């Protein structure tokens, strides 16, 4: 049976088209995916991301445990509420998941992991903790819902919808979160997102999710589904787990070297494998030059230095052109022209450095 978020009935009442997403019944759109995309780029849109899971890690030694469990270095988290994007790796360097970790107290960290990998992630962390830090408590927060509000007007409209939130979040810098007391009760509000726009990701009790959703709609925030979320994140050059990386792909081959701290002396799961990685590929963007097709995942890419492959591709509503993320031979450089095999056609594309769009502005 498909899993459902606390907002399932609200989606159905709004006329959403529901699809299976990693075992969850989720809205792909509420009518026009293109209009939902543009609403986020120009005003404010919101996404039900309650299928993602918060996992609280508490107890003495929590930081030291995460030093060894995550590829990025949690010692970068020095002030309460600070967030860090990182990967969690297998011993061979493959990506178990990409996630955000929040530092709340020295004995209390919160992870937000992907829906499709959540059960696997919790099992992995518990196994690792049993061997390295048996005194820690790992608590999957199934009692929480999560709403992402994104766009240039997202913060102002979120404050309007959730009285009390502004006092705690007005001064938040990107990749920071804080607990806020609102008219709906306590919420954790973070200045993070997956669209390339400003905004918040709001964690709140599941019982309050519908009231928060309705209040945001009343404040003029447009509901948006998975379809717009995918075009927005791809324009922003953000990876999607299961497409751009997975257990068989290292972060170095997925454009995520910036999330890996190999310089510090600390050891972490997968470090030795990454240190020995020859890095034969580069992870970059493609902008389709020819007409007659759309770039999609798994299409082959021909370059003067050998073959590569598209990992994610779509039509960009902001640019009016097709774009993609691709894994190409390391010698390929931004500005090069390559050939993509689109069905029975060979179409030219230009290699570009992501992101394609950020804060509503085209960058390529």
Tab-separated table of C-alpha atoms in Angstrom:
chain	number	residue	atom	x	y	z
A	1	UNK	CA	0.000	0.000	0.000
A	2	UNK	CA	1.227	3.476	-0.892
A	3	UNK	CA	2.327	5.730	1.955
A	4	UNK	CA	0.536	9.043	2.358
A	5	UNK	CA	1.633	12.315	3.940
A	6	UNK	CA	-0.612	14.259	6.345
A	7	UNK	CA	-1.468	16.533	3.410
A	8	UNK	CA	-2.791	13.786	1.116
A	9	UNK	CA	-6.455	14.775	1.432
A	10	UNK	CA	-5.577	18.455	0.929
A	11	UNK	CA	-3.834	17.547	-2.337
A	12	UNK	CA	-6.808	15.555	-3.565
A	13	UNK	CA	-9.207	18.350	-2.640
A	14	UNK	CA	-7.055	20.789	-4.660
A	15	UNK	CA	-7.305	18.584	-7.760
A	16	UNK	CA	-3.725	17.312	-7.679
A	17	UNK	CA	-2.659	14.528	-10.011
A	18	UNK	CA	-1.119	11.935	-7.713
A	19	UNK	CA	1.733	9.596	-8.648
A	20	UNK	CA	3.895	6.971	-6.992
A	21	UNK	CA	7.169	8.504	-5.812
A	22	UNK	CA	9.408	6.086	-3.960
A	23	UNK	CA	6.394	4.307	-2.491
A	24	UNK	CA	4.594	7.523	-1.561
A	25	UNK	CA	1.392	8.905	-3.103
A	26	UNK	CA	2.546	12.414	-4.053
A	27	UNK	CA	1.196	15.299	-6.177
A	28	UNK	CA	2.966	15.744	-9.513
A	29	UNK	CA	0.976	18.894	-10.335
A	30	UNK	CA	-2.253	20.729	-9.574
A	31	UNK	CA	-3.004	21.662	-13.180
A	32	UNK	CA	-0.203	23.494	-14.978
A	33	UNK	CA	3.293	22.374	-14.068
A	34	UNK	CA	4.731	25.307	-16.038
A	35	UNK	CA	2.669	27.830	-14.073
A	36	UNK	CA	3.762	26.221	-10.805
A	37	UNK	CA	7.394	26.488	-11.915
A	38	UNK	CA	7.063	30.169	-12.806
A	39	UNK	CA	5.225	30.910	-9.543
A	40	UNK	CA	8.300	29.757	-7.620
A	41	UNK	CA	10.687	31.749	-9.830
A	42	UNK	CA	8.643	34.970	-9.677
A	43	UNK	CA	6.588	34.884	-6.466
A	44	UNK	CA	6.124	31.969	-4.031
A	45	UNK	CA	5.258	28.298	-4.285
A	46	UNK	CA	5.123	25.476	-1.775
A	47	UNK	CA	5.824	21.757	-1.826
A	48	UNK	CA	4.730	18.973	0.462
A	49	UNK	CA	8.017	17.262	1.345
A	50	UNK	CA	6.657	15.368	4.337
A	51	UNK	CA	7.793	12.124	2.716
A	52	UNK	CA	11.351	13.111	3.617
A	53	UNK	CA	12.372	12.055	7.104
A	54	UNK	CA	13.960	13.892	9.986
A	55	UNK	CA	16.209	11.719	12.134
A	56	UNK	CA	17.331	13.080	15.503
A	57	UNK	CA	20.671	11.926	16.897
A	58	UNK	CA	21.114	12.627	20.591
A	59	UNK	CA	23.587	11.835	23.318
A	60	UNK	CA	27.163	12.342	24.419
A	61	UNK	CA	29.527	11.869	21.469
A	62	UNK	CA	26.995	12.777	18.761
A	63	UNK	CA	29.429	15.081	16.965
A	64	UNK	CA	32.250	12.557	17.058
A	65	UNK	CA	29.935	9.878	15.658
A	66	UNK	CA	28.912	12.118	12.744
A	67	UNK	CA	32.561	12.993	12.061
A	68	UNK	CA	33.018	9.387	11.050
A	69	UNK	CA	29.601	8.771	9.500
A	70	UNK	CA	29.436	11.670	7.020
A	71	UNK	CA	31.737	12.758	4.184
A	72	UNK	CA	31.496	16.458	4.978
A	73	UNK	CA	32.938	17.668	8.258
A	74	UNK	CA	30.442	18.474	11.011
A	75	UNK	CA	33.149	20.501	12.742
A	76	UNK	CA	32.077	23.245	10.321
A	77	UNK	CA	28.911	23.469	12.430
A	78	UNK	CA	29.840	25.816	15.254
A	79	UNK	CA	26.622	27.726	16.031
A	80	UNK	CA	23.220	26.238	16.949
A	81	UNK	CA	20.921	25.943	13.922
A	82	UNK	CA	23.738	25.816	11.377
A	83	UNK	CA	23.170	23.303	8.561
A	84	UNK	CA	25.542	21.330	6.347
A	85	UNK	CA	24.887	19.470	3.102
A	86	UNK	CA	26.725	16.176	2.893
A	87	UNK	CA	26.745	12.635	1.576
A	88	UNK	CA	26.691	9.443	3.581
A	89	UNK	CA	28.883	6.816	1.934
A	90	UNK	CA	29.527	3.112	1.763
A	91	UNK	CA	33.046	1.834	2.436
A	92	UNK	CA	33.657	1.724	-1.335
A	93	UNK	CA	32.709	5.400	-1.708
A	94	UNK	CA	29.255	4.874	-3.203
A	95	UNK	CA	26.566	7.318	-2.063
A	96	UNK	CA	24.048	5.839	0.359
A	97	UNK	CA	22.231	9.172	0.494
A	98	UNK	CA	22.684	12.927	0.302
A	99	UNK	CA	21.257	14.796	3.249
A	100	UNK	CA	21.268	17.904	5.422
A	101	UNK	CA	22.557	17.799	8.993
A	102	UNK	CA	21.622	20.488	11.525
A	103	UNK	CA	23.601	21.240	14.689
A	104	UNK	CA	21.138	22.004	17.477
A	105	UNK	CA	23.206	21.257	20.582
A	106	UNK	CA	26.503	19.509	21.178
A	107	UNK	CA	24.525	16.417	22.133
A	108	UNK	CA	21.747	16.881	19.563
A	109	UNK	CA	21.915	16.873	15.746
A	110	UNK	CA	19.111	16.491	13.212
A	111	UNK	CA	19.439	14.840	9.801
A	112	UNK	CA	16.921	15.262	6.982
A	113	UNK	CA	17.183	12.316	4.596
A	114	UNK	CA	15.531	11.307	1.350
A	115	UNK	CA	12.221	9.456	1.357
A	116	UNK	CA	13.245	6.478	-0.776
A	117	UNK	CA	16.365	5.840	1.305
A	118	UNK	CA	15.035	6.708	4.764
A	119	UNK	CA	14.606	3.167	6.117
A	120	UNK	CA	17.966	2.107	4.696
A	121	UNK	CA	19.640	5.212	6.137
A	122	UNK	CA	18.254	4.625	9.628
A	123	UNK	CA	19.326	0.973	9.549
A	124	UNK	CA	22.831	1.964	8.405
A	125	UNK	CA	23.188	4.633	11.082
A	126	UNK	CA	21.958	2.301	13.819
A	127	UNK	CA	24.412	-0.389	12.744
A	128	UNK	CA	27.238	2.153	12.685
A	129	UNK	CA	26.230	3.595	16.067
A	130	UNK	CA	26.022	0.150	17.643
A	131	UNK	CA	29.667	-0.403	16.715
A	132	UNK	CA	31.023	3.099	17.358
A	133	UNK	CA	28.722	4.968	19.750
A	134	UNK	CA	26.277	2.609	21.480
A	135	UNK	CA	25.143	5.309	23.890
A	136	UNK	CA	23.514	7.440	21.178
A	137	UNK	CA	19.774	7.587	20.560
A	138	UNK	CA	18.515	7.675	16.940
A	139	UNK	CA	14.906	8.783	16.588
A	140	UNK	CA	13.129	8.892	13.198
A	141	UNK	CA	10.643	11.755	13.535
A	142	UNK	CA	7.614	10.232	11.839
A	143	UNK	CA	5.497	12.635	13.887
A	144	UNK	CA	6.706	15.613	11.831
A	145	UNK	CA	5.554	16.994	8.480
A	146	UNK	CA	7.618	19.235	6.214
A	147	UNK	CA	6.571	22.041	3.859
A	148	UNK	CA	9.013	23.856	1.564
A	149	UNK	CA	8.068	27.468	0.719
A	150	UNK	CA	10.224	28.823	-2.113
A	151	UNK	CA	10.488	31.966	-4.222
A	152	UNK	CA	11.386	35.664	-3.965
A	153	UNK	CA	8.255	36.337	-1.858
A	154	UNK	CA	8.407	33.055	0.072
A	155	UNK	CA	9.734	34.366	3.359
A	156	UNK	CA	7.361	37.342	3.533
A	157	UNK	CA	4.347	35.150	2.777
A	158	UNK	CA	5.450	32.480	5.246
A	159	UNK	CA	5.673	35.145	7.967
A	160	UNK	CA	2.192	36.344	7.029
A	161	UNK	CA	0.801	32.811	7.222
A	162	UNK	CA	2.586	31.809	10.425
A	163	UNK	CA	2.462	34.683	12.924
A	164	UNK	CA	5.408	34.396	15.276
A	165	UNK	CA	7.764	32.859	12.714
A	166	UNK	CA	9.321	36.167	11.690
A	167	UNK	CA	10.800	36.888	15.110
A	168	UNK	CA	12.829	33.665	15.028
A	169	UNK	CA	13.718	33.590	11.325
A	170	UNK	CA	14.038	37.176	10.032
A	171	UNK	CA	17.793	37.209	10.625
A	172	UNK	CA	18.475	33.623	9.531
A	173	UNK	CA	21.261	33.370	6.987
A	174	UNK	CA	21.072	30.690	4.275
A	175	UNK	CA	21.670	27.174	5.596
A	176	UNK	CA	20.606	28.008	9.117
A	177	UNK	CA	17.516	26.989	11.063
A	178	UNK	CA	15.754	27.962	14.274
A	179	UNK	CA	12.892	26.894	16.481
A	180	UNK	CA	9.939	29.293	16.288
A	181	UNK	CA	6.778	29.672	18.321
A	182	UNK	CA	3.907	30.380	15.937
A	183	UNK	CA	0.146	30.662	16.077
A	184	UNK	CA	0.070	26.957	15.151
A	185	UNK	CA	2.553	25.984	17.832
A	186	UNK	CA	6.287	25.227	17.644
A	187	UNK	CA	7.930	24.778	14.238
A	188	UNK	CA	11.510	24.343	13.090
A	189	UNK	CA	12.125	26.745	10.222
A	190	UNK	CA	15.255	26.536	8.051
A	191	UNK	CA	16.452	28.832	5.292
A	192	UNK	CA	17.129	25.995	2.884
A	193	UNK	CA	15.552	24.631	-0.285
A	194	UNK	CA	15.866	22.698	-3.510
A	195	UNK	CA	14.875	25.241	-6.168
A	196	UNK	CA	17.634	27.838	-6.462
A	197	UNK	CA	15.342	30.411	-4.862
A	198	UNK	CA	15.211	31.860	-1.376
A	199	UNK	CA	12.736	30.467	1.096
A	200	UNK	CA	12.148	28.133	3.993
A	201	UNK	CA	11.780	24.457	4.729
A	202	UNK	CA	9.409	24.153	7.692
A	203	UNK	CA	9.249	21.129	9.997
A	204	UNK	CA	6.134	21.021	12.157
A	205	UNK	CA	3.906	18.510	13.953
A	206	UNK	CA	2.001	16.385	11.451
A	207	UNK	CA	-1.266	17.322	13.157
A	208	UNK	CA	-0.677	20.975	12.190
A	209	UNK	CA	0.309	20.370	8.567
A	210	UNK	CA	-3.108	21.002	6.999
A	211	UNK	CA	-3.625	24.213	8.989
A	212	UNK	CA	-0.187	25.482	7.920
A	213	UNK	CA	-0.816	24.520	4.273
A	214	UNK	CA	-4.184	26.304	4.266
A	215	UNK	CA	-2.683	29.387	5.898
A	216	UNK	CA	0.080	29.526	3.301
A	217	UNK	CA	-2.477	29.220	0.481
A	218	UNK	CA	-4.493	32.045	2.032
A	219	UNK	CA	-1.314	34.156	2.052
A	220	UNK	CA	-0.936	33.649	-1.713
A	221	UNK	CA	1.565	30.779	-1.816
A	222	UNK	CA	0.812	28.507	-4.774
A	223	UNK	CA	0.897	24.721	-4.288
A	224	UNK	CA	3.409	23.036	-6.589
A	225	UNK	CA	4.044	19.379	-7.307
A	226	UNK	CA	6.934	17.068	-8.048
A	227	UNK	CA	6.990	18.066	-11.713
A	228	UNK	CA	7.850	21.700	-11.000
A	229	UNK	CA	10.175	20.646	-8.188
A	230	UNK	CA	12.205	18.621	-10.675
A	231	UNK	CA	12.500	21.358	-13.327
A	232	UNK	CA	13.387	23.908	-10.646
A	233	UNK	CA	16.087	21.772	-9.013
A	234	UNK	CA	17.605	20.900	-12.383
A	235	UNK	CA	17.750	24.579	-13.394
A	236	UNK	CA	19.487	25.152	-10.055
A	237	UNK	CA	22.009	22.408	-10.862
A	238	UNK	CA	21.020	20.295	-7.865
A	239	UNK	CA	21.453	16.535	-7.834
A	240	UNK	CA	18.639	14.043	-7.398
A	241	UNK	CA	19.435	10.871	-5.506
A	242	UNK	CA	18.772	7.798	-7.631
A	243	UNK	CA	19.462	9.651	-10.867
A	244	UNK	CA	22.624	11.727	-10.521
A	245	UNK	CA	24.186	9.536	-7.841
A	246	UNK	CA	23.496	6.291	-6.018
A	247	UNK	CA	25.292	3.488	-4.207
A	248	UNK	CA	27.294	2.737	-7.358
A	249	UNK	CA	28.476	6.328	-7.874
A	250	UNK	CA	30.907	8.257	-5.700
A	251	UNK	CA	30.300	11.931	-4.860
A	252	UNK	CA	33.440	12.763	-6.856
A	253	UNK	CA	31.749	11.429	-10.001
A	254	UNK	CA	28.524	13.287	-9.226
A	255	UNK	CA	29.818	16.849	-8.976
A	256	UNK	CA	29.752	16.704	-5.192
A	257	UNK	CA	33.451	16.928	-4.383
A	258	UNK	CA	32.667	20.198	-2.593
A	259	UNK	CA	30.627	18.213	-0.052
A	260	UNK	CA	33.563	15.935	0.807
A	261	UNK	CA	36.265	16.964	3.275
A	262	UNK	CA	39.358	14.940	2.434
A	263	UNK	CA	41.741	17.558	3.824
A	264	UNK	CA	41.086	17.157	7.535
A	265	UNK	CA	42.828	14.316	9.402
A	266	UNK	CA	39.548	12.750	10.554
A	267	UNK	CA	38.564	9.409	9.059
A	268	UNK	CA	35.079	8.709	7.743
A	269	UNK	CA	33.309	5.839	6.044
A	270	UNK	CA	34.417	5.783	2.396
A	271	UNK	CA	37.389	8.140	2.786
A	272	UNK	CA	40.045	5.638	1.722
A	273	UNK	CA	38.071	4.724	-1.404
A	274	UNK	CA	37.651	8.380	-2.391
A	275	UNK	CA	41.329	9.124	-1.800
A	276	UNK	CA	42.166	6.358	-4.291
A	277	UNK	CA	39.541	7.480	-6.848
A	278	UNK	CA	41.186	8.317	-10.232
A	279	UNK	CA	38.305	10.683	-11.149
A	280	UNK	CA	38.027	9.811	-14.864
A	281	UNK	CA	34.787	11.781	-15.219
A	282	UNK	CA	33.599	15.331	-14.802
A	283	UNK	CA	30.031	16.157	-13.806
A	284	UNK	CA	28.702	19.145	-15.683
A	285	UNK	CA	25.756	20.765	-17.423
A	286	UNK	CA	24.507	20.640	-21.001
A	287	UNK	CA	22.452	23.214	-22.901
A	288	UNK	CA	20.816	21.857	-26.067
A	289	UNK	CA	21.673	23.911	-29.140
A	290	UNK	CA	19.697	22.030	-31.795
A	291	UNK	CA	15.927	21.716	-31.971
A	292	UNK	CA	14.031	18.475	-32.362
A	293	UNK	CA	14.310	16.836	-28.966
A	294	UNK	CA	14.552	17.066	-25.194
A	295	UNK	CA	17.522	15.960	-23.120
A	296	UNK	CA	16.665	13.034	-20.833
A	297	UNK	CA	18.392	10.718	-18.378
A	298	UNK	CA	20.459	7.856	-19.850
A	299	UNK	CA	20.957	9.454	-23.263
A	300	UNK	CA	24.485	8.892	-24.569
A	301	UNK	CA	26.796	11.844	-25.117
A	302	UNK	CA	29.593	11.748	-27.700
A	303	UNK	CA	32.674	13.912	-27.097
A	304	UNK	CA	36.154	14.053	-28.694
A	305	UNK	CA	37.441	12.435	-25.490
A	306	UNK	CA	35.028	9.499	-25.350
A	307	UNK	CA	31.433	8.793	-24.390
A	308	UNK	CA	29.448	10.101	-21.464
A	309	UNK	CA	25.863	9.921	-20.275
A	310	UNK	CA	23.100	12.268	-19.187
A	311	UNK	CA	21.960	11.640	-15.621
A	312	UNK	CA	19.069	14.153	-15.484
A	313	UNK	CA	17.480	16.141	-18.291
A	314	UNK	CA	14.398	18.238	-18.940
A	315	UNK	CA	12.958	21.268	-20.716
A	316	UNK	CA	13.763	24.437	-18.779
A	317	UNK	CA	10.685	26.690	-18.505
A	318	UNK	CA	12.858	29.641	-17.464
A	319	UNK	CA	15.325	29.346	-20.349
A	320	UNK	CA	12.925	27.974	-22.954
A	321	UNK	CA	15.557	25.363	-23.859
A	322	UNK	CA	16.434	21.827	-22.886
A	323	UNK	CA	19.084	21.323	-20.198
A	324	UNK	CA	20.763	18.387	-18.515
A	325	UNK	CA	23.306	17.209	-15.979
A	326	UNK	CA	25.801	14.740	-17.404
A	327	UNK	CA	28.791	12.605	-16.482
A	328	UNK	CA	31.433	13.179	-19.177
A	329	UNK	CA	35.120	12.327	-19.713
A	330	UNK	CA	37.329	14.464	-17.477
A	331	UNK	CA	38.983	16.274	-20.396
A	332	UNK	CA	35.691	17.877	-21.496
A	333	UNK	CA	35.560	21.589	-20.623
A	334	UNK	CA	32.809	24.237	-20.325
A	335	UNK	CA	32.254	25.799	-23.734
A	336	UNK	CA	32.889	22.558	-25.630
A	337	UNK	CA	30.261	21.328	-28.067
A	338	UNK	CA	29.192	17.686	-27.739
A	339	UNK	CA	26.650	15.445	-29.456
A	340	UNK	CA	23.681	13.875	-27.664
A	341	UNK	CA	21.877	10.855	-29.084
A	342	UNK	CA	18.155	11.687	-28.821
A	343	UNK	CA	16.205	8.749	-30.202
A	344	UNK	CA	17.282	8.593	-33.854
A	345	UNK	CA	18.869	12.055	-33.894
A	346	UNK	CA	22.325	13.391	-33.077
A	347	UNK	CA	21.850	16.855	-31.544
A	348	UNK	CA	24.485	19.419	-30.588
A	349	UNK	CA	24.751	20.663	-27.003
A	350	UNK	CA	27.092	23.089	-25.271
A	351	UNK	CA	28.895	22.128	-22.077
A	352	UNK	CA	28.125	24.660	-19.327
A	353	UNK	CA	28.849	24.959	-15.632
A	354	UNK	CA	25.714	24.620	-13.473
A	355	UNK	CA	23.604	26.215	-12.140
A	356	UNK	CA	21.569	27.234	-15.166
A	357	UNK	CA	19.290	29.572	-13.173
A	358	UNK	CA	19.677	31.075	-9.711
A	359	UNK	CA	17.408	33.567	-7.935
A	360	UNK	CA	15.247	33.813	-11.028
A	361	UNK	CA	18.116	34.834	-13.321
A	362	UNK	CA	19.477	32.790	-16.258
A	363	UNK	CA	23.199	32.093	-15.859
A	364	UNK	CA	23.966	30.358	-19.164
